[in-house]
PDB file of C-alpha atoms and ligand atoms in Angstrom:
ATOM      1  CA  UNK A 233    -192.998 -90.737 -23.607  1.00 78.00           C
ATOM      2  CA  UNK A 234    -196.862 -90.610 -22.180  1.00 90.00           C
ATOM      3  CA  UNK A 235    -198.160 -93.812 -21.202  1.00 98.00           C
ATOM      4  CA  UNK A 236    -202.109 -94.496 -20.004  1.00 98.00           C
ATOM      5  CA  UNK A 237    -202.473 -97.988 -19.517  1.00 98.00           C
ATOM      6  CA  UNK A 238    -206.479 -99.211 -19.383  1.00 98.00           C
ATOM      7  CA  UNK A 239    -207.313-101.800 -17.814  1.00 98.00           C
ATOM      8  CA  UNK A 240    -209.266-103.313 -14.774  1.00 97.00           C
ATOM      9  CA  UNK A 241    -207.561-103.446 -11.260  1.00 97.00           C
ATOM     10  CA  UNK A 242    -207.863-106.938 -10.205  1.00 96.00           C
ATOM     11  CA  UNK A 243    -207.289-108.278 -14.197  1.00 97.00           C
ATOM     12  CA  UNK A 244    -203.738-110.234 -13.528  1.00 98.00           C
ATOM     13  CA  UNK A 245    -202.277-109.186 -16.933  1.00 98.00           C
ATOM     14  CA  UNK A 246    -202.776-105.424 -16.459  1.00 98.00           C
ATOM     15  CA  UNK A 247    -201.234-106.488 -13.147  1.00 98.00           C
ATOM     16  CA  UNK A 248    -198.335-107.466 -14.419  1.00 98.00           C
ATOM     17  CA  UNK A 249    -197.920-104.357 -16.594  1.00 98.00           C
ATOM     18  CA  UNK A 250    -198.401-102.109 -13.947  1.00 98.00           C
ATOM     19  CA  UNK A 251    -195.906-104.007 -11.600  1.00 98.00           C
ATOM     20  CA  UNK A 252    -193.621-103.750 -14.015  1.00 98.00           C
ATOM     21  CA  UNK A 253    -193.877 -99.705 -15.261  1.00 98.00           C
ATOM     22  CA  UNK A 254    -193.714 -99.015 -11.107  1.00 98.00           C
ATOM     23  CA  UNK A 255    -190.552-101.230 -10.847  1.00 98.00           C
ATOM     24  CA  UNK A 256    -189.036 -99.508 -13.913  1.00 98.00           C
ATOM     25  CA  UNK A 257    -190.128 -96.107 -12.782  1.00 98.00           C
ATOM     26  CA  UNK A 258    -191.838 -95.552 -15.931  1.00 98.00           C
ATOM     27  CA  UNK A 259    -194.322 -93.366 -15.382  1.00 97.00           C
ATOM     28  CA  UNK A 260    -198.017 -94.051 -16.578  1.00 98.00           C
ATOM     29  CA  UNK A 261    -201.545 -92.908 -15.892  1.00 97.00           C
ATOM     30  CA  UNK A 262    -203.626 -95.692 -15.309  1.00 98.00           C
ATOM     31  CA  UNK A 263    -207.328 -95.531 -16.649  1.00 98.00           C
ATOM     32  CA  UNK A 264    -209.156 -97.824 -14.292  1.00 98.00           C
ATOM     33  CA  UNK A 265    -212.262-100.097 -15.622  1.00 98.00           C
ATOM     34  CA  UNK A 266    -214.930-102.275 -14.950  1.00 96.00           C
ATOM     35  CA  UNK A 267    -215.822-104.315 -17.831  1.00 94.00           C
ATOM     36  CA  UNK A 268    -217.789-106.918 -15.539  1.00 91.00           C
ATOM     37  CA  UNK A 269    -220.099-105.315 -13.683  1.00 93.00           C
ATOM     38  CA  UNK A 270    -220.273-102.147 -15.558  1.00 97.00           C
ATOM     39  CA  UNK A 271    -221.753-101.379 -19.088  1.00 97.00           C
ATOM     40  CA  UNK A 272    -220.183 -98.204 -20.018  1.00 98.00           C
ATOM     41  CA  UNK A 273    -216.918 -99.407 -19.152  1.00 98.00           C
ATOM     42  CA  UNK A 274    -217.034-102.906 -21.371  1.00 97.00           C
ATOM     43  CA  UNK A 275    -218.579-100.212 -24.342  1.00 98.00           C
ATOM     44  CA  UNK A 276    -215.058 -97.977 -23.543  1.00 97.00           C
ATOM     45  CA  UNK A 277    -213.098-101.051 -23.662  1.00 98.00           C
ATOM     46  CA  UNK A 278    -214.982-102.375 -26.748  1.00 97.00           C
ATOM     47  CA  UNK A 279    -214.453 -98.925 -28.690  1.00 97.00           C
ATOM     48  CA  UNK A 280    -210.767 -99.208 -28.141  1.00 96.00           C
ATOM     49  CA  UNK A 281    -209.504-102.684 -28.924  1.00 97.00           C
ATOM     50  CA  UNK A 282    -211.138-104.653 -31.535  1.00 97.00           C
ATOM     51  CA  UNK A 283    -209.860-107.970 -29.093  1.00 97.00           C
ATOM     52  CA  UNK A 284    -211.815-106.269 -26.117  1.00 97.00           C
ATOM     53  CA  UNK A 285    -209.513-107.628 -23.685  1.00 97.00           C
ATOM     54  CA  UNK A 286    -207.350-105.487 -21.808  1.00 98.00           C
ATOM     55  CA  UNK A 287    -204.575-104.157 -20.640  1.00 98.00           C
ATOM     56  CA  UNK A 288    -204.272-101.768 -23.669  1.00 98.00           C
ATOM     57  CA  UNK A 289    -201.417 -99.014 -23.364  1.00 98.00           C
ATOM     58  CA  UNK A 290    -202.035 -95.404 -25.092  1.00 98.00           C
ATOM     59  CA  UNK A 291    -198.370 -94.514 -26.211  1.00 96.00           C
ATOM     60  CA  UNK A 292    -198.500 -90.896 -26.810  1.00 89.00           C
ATOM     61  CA  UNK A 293    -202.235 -91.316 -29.597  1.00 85.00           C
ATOM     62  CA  UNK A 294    -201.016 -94.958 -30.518  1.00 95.00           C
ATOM     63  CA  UNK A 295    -202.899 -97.827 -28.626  1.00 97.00           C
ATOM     64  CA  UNK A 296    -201.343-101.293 -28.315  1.00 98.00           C
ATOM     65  CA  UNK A 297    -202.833-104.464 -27.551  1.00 97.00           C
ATOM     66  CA  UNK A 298    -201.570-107.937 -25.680  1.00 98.00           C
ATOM     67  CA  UNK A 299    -199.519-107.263 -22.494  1.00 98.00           C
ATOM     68  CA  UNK A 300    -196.925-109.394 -23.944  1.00 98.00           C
ATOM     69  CA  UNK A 301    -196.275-106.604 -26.806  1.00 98.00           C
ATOM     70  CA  UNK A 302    -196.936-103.797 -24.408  1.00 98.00           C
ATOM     71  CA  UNK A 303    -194.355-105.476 -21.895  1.00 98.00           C
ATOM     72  CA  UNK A 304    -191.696-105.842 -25.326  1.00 98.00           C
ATOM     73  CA  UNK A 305    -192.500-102.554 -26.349  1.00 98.00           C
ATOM     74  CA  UNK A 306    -192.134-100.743 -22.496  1.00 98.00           C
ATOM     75  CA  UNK A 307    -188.579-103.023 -22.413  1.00 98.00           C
ATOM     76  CA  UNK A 308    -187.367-102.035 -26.132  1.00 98.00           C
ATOM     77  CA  UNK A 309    -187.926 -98.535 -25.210  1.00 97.00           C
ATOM     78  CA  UNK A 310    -186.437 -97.410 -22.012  1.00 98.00           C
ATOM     79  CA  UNK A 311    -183.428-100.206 -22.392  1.00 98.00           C
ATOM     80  CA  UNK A 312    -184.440-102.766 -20.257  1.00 98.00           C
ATOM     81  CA  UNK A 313    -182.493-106.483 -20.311  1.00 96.00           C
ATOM     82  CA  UNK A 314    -184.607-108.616 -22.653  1.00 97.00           C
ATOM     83  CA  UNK A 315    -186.028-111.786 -21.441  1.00 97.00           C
ATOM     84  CA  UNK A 316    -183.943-115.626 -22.203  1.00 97.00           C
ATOM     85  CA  UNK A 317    -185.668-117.867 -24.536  1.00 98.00           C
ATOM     86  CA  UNK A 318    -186.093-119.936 -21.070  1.00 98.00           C
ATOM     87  CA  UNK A 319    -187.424-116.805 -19.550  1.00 98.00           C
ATOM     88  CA  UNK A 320    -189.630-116.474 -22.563  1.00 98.00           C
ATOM     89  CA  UNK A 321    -190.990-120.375 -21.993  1.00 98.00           C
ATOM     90  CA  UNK A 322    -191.639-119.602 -18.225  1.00 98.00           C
ATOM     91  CA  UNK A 323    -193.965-116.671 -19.461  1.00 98.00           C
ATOM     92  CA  UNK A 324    -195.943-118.754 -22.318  1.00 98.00           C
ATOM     93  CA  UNK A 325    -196.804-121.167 -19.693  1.00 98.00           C
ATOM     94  CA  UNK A 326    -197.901-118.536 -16.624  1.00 98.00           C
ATOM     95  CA  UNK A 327    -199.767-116.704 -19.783  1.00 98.00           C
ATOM     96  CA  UNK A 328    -201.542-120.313 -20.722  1.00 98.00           C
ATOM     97  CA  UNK A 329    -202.236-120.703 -17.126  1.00 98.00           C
ATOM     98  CA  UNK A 330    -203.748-117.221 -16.727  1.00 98.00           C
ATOM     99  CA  UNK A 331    -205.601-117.780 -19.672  1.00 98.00           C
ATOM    100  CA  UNK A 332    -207.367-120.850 -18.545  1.00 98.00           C
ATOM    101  CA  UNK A 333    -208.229-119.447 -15.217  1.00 98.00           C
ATOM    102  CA  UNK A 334    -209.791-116.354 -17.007  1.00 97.00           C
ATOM    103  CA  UNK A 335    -211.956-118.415 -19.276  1.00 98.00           C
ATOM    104  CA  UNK A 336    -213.175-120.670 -16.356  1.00 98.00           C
ATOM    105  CA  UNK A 337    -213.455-117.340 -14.188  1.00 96.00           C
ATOM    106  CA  UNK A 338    -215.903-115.946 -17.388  1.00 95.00           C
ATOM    107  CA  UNK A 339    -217.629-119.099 -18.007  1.00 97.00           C
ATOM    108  CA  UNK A 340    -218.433-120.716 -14.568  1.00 97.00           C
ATOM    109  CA  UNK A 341    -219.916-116.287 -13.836  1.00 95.00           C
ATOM    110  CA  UNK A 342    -222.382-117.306 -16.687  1.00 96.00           C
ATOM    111  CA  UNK A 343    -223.596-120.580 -15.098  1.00 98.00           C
ATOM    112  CA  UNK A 344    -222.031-123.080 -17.257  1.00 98.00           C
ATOM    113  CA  UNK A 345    -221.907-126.462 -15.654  1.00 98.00           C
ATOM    114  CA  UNK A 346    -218.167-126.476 -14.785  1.00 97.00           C
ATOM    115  CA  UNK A 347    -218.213-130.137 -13.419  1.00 97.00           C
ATOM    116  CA  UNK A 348    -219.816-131.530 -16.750  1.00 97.00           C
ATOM    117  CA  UNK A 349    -217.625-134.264 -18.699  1.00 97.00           C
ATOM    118  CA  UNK A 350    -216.069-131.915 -21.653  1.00 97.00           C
ATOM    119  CA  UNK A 351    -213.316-132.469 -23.618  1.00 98.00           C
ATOM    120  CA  UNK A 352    -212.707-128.816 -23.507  1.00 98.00           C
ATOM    121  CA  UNK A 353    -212.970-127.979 -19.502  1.00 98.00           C
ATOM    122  CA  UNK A 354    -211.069-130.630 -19.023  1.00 98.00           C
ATOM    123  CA  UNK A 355    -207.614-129.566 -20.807  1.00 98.00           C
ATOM    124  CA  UNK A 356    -208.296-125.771 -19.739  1.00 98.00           C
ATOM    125  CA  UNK A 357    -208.731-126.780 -15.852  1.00 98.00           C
ATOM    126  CA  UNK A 358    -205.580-129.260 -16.724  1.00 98.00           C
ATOM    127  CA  UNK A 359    -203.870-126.320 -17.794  1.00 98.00           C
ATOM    128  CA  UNK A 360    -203.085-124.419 -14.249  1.00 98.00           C
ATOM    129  CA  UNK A 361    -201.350-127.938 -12.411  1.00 98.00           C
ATOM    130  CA  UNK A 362    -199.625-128.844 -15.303  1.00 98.00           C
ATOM    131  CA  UNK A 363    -198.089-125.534 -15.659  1.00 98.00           C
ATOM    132  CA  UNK A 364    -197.442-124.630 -12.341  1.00 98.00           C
ATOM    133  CA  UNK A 365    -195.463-128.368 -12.077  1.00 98.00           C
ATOM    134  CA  UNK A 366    -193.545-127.022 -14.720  1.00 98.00           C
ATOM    135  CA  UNK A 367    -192.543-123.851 -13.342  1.00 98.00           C
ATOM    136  CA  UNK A 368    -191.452-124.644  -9.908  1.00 98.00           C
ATOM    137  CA  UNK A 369    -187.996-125.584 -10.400  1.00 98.00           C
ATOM    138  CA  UNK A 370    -187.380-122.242 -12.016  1.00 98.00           C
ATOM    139  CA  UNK A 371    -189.362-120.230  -9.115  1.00 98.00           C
ATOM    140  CA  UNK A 372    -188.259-122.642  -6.316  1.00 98.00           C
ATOM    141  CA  UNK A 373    -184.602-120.577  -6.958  1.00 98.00           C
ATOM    142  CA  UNK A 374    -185.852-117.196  -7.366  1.00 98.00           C
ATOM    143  CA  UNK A 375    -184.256-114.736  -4.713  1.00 98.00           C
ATOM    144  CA  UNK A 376    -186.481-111.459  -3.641  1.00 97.00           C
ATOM    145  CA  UNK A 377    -182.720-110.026  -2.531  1.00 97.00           C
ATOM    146  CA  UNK A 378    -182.006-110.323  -6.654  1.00 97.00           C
ATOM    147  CA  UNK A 379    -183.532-107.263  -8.297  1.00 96.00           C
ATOM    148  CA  UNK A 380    -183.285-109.426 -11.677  1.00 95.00           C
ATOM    149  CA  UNK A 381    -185.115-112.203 -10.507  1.00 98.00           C
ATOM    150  CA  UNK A 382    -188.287-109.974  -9.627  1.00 98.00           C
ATOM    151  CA  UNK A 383    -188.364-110.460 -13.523  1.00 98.00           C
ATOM    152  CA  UNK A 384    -191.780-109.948 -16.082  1.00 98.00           C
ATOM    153  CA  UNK A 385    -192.282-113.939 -15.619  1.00 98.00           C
ATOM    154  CA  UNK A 386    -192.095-113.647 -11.979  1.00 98.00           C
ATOM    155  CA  UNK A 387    -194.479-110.818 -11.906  1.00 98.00           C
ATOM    156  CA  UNK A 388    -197.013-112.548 -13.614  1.00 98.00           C
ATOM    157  CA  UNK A 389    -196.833-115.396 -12.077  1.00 98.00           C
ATOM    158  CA  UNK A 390    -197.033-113.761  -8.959  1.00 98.00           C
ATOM    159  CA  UNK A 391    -200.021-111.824 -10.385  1.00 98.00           C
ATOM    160  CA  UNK A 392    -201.812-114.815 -11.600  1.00 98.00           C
ATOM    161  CA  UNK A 393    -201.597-117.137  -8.113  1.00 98.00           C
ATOM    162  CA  UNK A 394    -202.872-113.860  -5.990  1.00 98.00           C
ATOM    163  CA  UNK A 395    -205.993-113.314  -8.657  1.00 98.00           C
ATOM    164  CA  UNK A 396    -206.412-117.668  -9.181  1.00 98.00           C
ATOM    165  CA  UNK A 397    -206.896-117.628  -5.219  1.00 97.00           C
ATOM    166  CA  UNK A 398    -208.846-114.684  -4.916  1.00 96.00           C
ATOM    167  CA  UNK A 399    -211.232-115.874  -7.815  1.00 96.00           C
ATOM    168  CA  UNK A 400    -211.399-119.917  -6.012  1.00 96.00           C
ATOM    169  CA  UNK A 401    -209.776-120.739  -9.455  1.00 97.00           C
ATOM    170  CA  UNK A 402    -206.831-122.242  -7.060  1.00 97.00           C
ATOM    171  CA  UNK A 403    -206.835-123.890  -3.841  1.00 96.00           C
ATOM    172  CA  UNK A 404    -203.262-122.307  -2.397  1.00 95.00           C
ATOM    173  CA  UNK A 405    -203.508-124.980   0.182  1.00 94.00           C
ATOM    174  CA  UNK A 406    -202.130-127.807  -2.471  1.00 95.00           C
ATOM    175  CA  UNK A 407    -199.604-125.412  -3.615  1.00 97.00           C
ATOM    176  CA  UNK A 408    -196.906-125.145  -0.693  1.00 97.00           C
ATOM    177  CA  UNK A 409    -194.167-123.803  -2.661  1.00 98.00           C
ATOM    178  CA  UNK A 410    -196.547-121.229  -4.738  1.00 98.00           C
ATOM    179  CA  UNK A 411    -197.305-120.103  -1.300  1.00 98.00           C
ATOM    180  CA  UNK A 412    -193.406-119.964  -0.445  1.00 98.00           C
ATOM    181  CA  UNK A 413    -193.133-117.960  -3.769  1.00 98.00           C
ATOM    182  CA  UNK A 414    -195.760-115.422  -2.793  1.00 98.00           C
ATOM    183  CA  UNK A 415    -194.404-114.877   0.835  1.00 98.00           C
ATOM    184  CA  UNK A 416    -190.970-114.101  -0.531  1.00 98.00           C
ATOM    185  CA  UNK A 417    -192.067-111.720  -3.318  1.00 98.00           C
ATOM    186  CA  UNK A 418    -194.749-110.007  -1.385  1.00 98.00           C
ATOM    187  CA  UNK A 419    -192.561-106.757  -0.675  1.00 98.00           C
ATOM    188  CA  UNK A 420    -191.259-106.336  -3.947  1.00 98.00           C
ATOM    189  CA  UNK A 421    -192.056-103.135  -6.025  1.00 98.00           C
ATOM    190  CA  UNK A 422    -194.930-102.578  -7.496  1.00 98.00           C
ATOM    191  CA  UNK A 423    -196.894-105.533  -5.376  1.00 98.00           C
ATOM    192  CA  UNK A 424    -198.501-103.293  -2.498  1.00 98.00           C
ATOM    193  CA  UNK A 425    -199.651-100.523  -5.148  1.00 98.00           C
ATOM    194  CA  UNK A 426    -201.471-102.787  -7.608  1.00 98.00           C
ATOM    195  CA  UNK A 427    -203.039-104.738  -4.628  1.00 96.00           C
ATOM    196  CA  UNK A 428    -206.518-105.294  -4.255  1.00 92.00           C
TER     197      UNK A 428
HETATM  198  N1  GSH B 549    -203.634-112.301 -24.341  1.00 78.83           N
HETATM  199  C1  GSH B 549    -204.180-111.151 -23.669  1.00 78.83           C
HETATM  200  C2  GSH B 549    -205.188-111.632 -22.625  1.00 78.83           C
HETATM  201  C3  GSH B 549    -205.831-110.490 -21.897  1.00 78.83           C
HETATM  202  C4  GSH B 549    -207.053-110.958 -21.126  1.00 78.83           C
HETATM  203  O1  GSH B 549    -207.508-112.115 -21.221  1.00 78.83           O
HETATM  204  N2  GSH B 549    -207.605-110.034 -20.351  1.00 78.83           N
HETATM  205  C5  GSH B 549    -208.803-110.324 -19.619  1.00 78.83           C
HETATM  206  C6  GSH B 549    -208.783-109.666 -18.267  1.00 78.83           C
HETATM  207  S1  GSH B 549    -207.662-110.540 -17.208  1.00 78.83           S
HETATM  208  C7  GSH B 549    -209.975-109.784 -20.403  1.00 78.83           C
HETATM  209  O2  GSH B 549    -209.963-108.645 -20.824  1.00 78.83           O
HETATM  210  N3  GSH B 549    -211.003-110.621 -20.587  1.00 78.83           N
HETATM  211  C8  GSH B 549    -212.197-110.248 -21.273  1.00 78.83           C
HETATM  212  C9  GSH B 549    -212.683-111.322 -22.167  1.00 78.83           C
HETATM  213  O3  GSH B 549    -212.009-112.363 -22.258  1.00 78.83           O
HETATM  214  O4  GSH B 549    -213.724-111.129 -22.783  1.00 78.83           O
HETATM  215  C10 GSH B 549    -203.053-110.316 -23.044  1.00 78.83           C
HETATM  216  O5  GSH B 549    -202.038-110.911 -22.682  1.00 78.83           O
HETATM  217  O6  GSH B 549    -203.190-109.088 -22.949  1.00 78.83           O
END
């Protein structure tokens, strides 16, 4: 199978989808773009996916959207151990958080007034603590020496708290055991090669 995976480097879903091709040794080539600061690039994007969001992944001349379907789809086909329902719940909540931080990321770059009393900022910024609280039993017990536990929800959660501090979406200082998290996973595959 061919793979091209497009996407921007420092986007934390296409992150987590090239983390997890170079952990699976799946091979890809991955089409690097700007869609921020560069025109052509968001017009590429645009032209391929009518959700212009990336990742997309080219398999062989069919494109797929969402990394959650690429991620199923790269799993289904080269026989890799599906995720638990719990698993599942873990990655819903990482996705919501990543979610959030990209639409603050977007909106606070176009000026909005991000301390103004809104009904709306204020569940999306309530989003990251609240879902990070819920995740850190499961992460506190993650072991880097467990190939299985460098798992797709680890990944993107590891994915999202590295982009969330670069961005100043997060403050890493009130998150001790995020920062635990990070330290441990920082050698795992795929981490060094998608860093930026
Ligand atoms: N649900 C999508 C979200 C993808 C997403 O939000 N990607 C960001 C980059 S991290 C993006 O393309 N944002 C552009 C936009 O929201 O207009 C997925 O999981 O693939």
């Amino acid at each position: 199978m061919k793979y091209t995976l497009l996407g921007s480097k420092r986007s934390p879903f296409v992150r987590t989808c090239r983390m997890f091709m170079i952990n699976h040794n799946i091979d890809f080539n991955f089409q690097s773009v700007d869609f921020v600061n560069n025109k052509e690039d968001a017009q590429f994007v645009k032209e391929k996916t009518p959700i212009n969001r990336v990742p997309v992944l080219f398999q062989n001349e069919t494109a797929i959207f969402e990394s959650r379907v690429i991620l199923n789809t790269l799993t289904e086909n080269h026989k890799i151990q599906k995720l638990t329902p719990k698993e599942e719940n873990y990655l819903s909540v990482i996705n919501s958080c990543t979610d959030a931080g990209v639409t603050l990321f977007l909106m606070r770059r176009d000026g909005f007034d991000m301390e103004k009393k809104s009904f709306f900022l204020e569940r999306t910024k309530n989003r990251i603590p609240e879902g990070l609280k819920y995740l850190r039993e499961w992460e506190k017990k993650l072991n880097p020496n467990n190939p299985s536990d460098w798992s797709i929800p680890a990944m993107s959660l590891y994915s999202f708290l590295y982009w969330a501090h670069q961005r100043e979406l997060i403050d890493l200082n009130q998150y001790p055991d995020e920062i635990s998290f990070i330290e441990n996973f920082k050698s795992s595959k795929g981490v060094s090669e998608t860093s930026f």
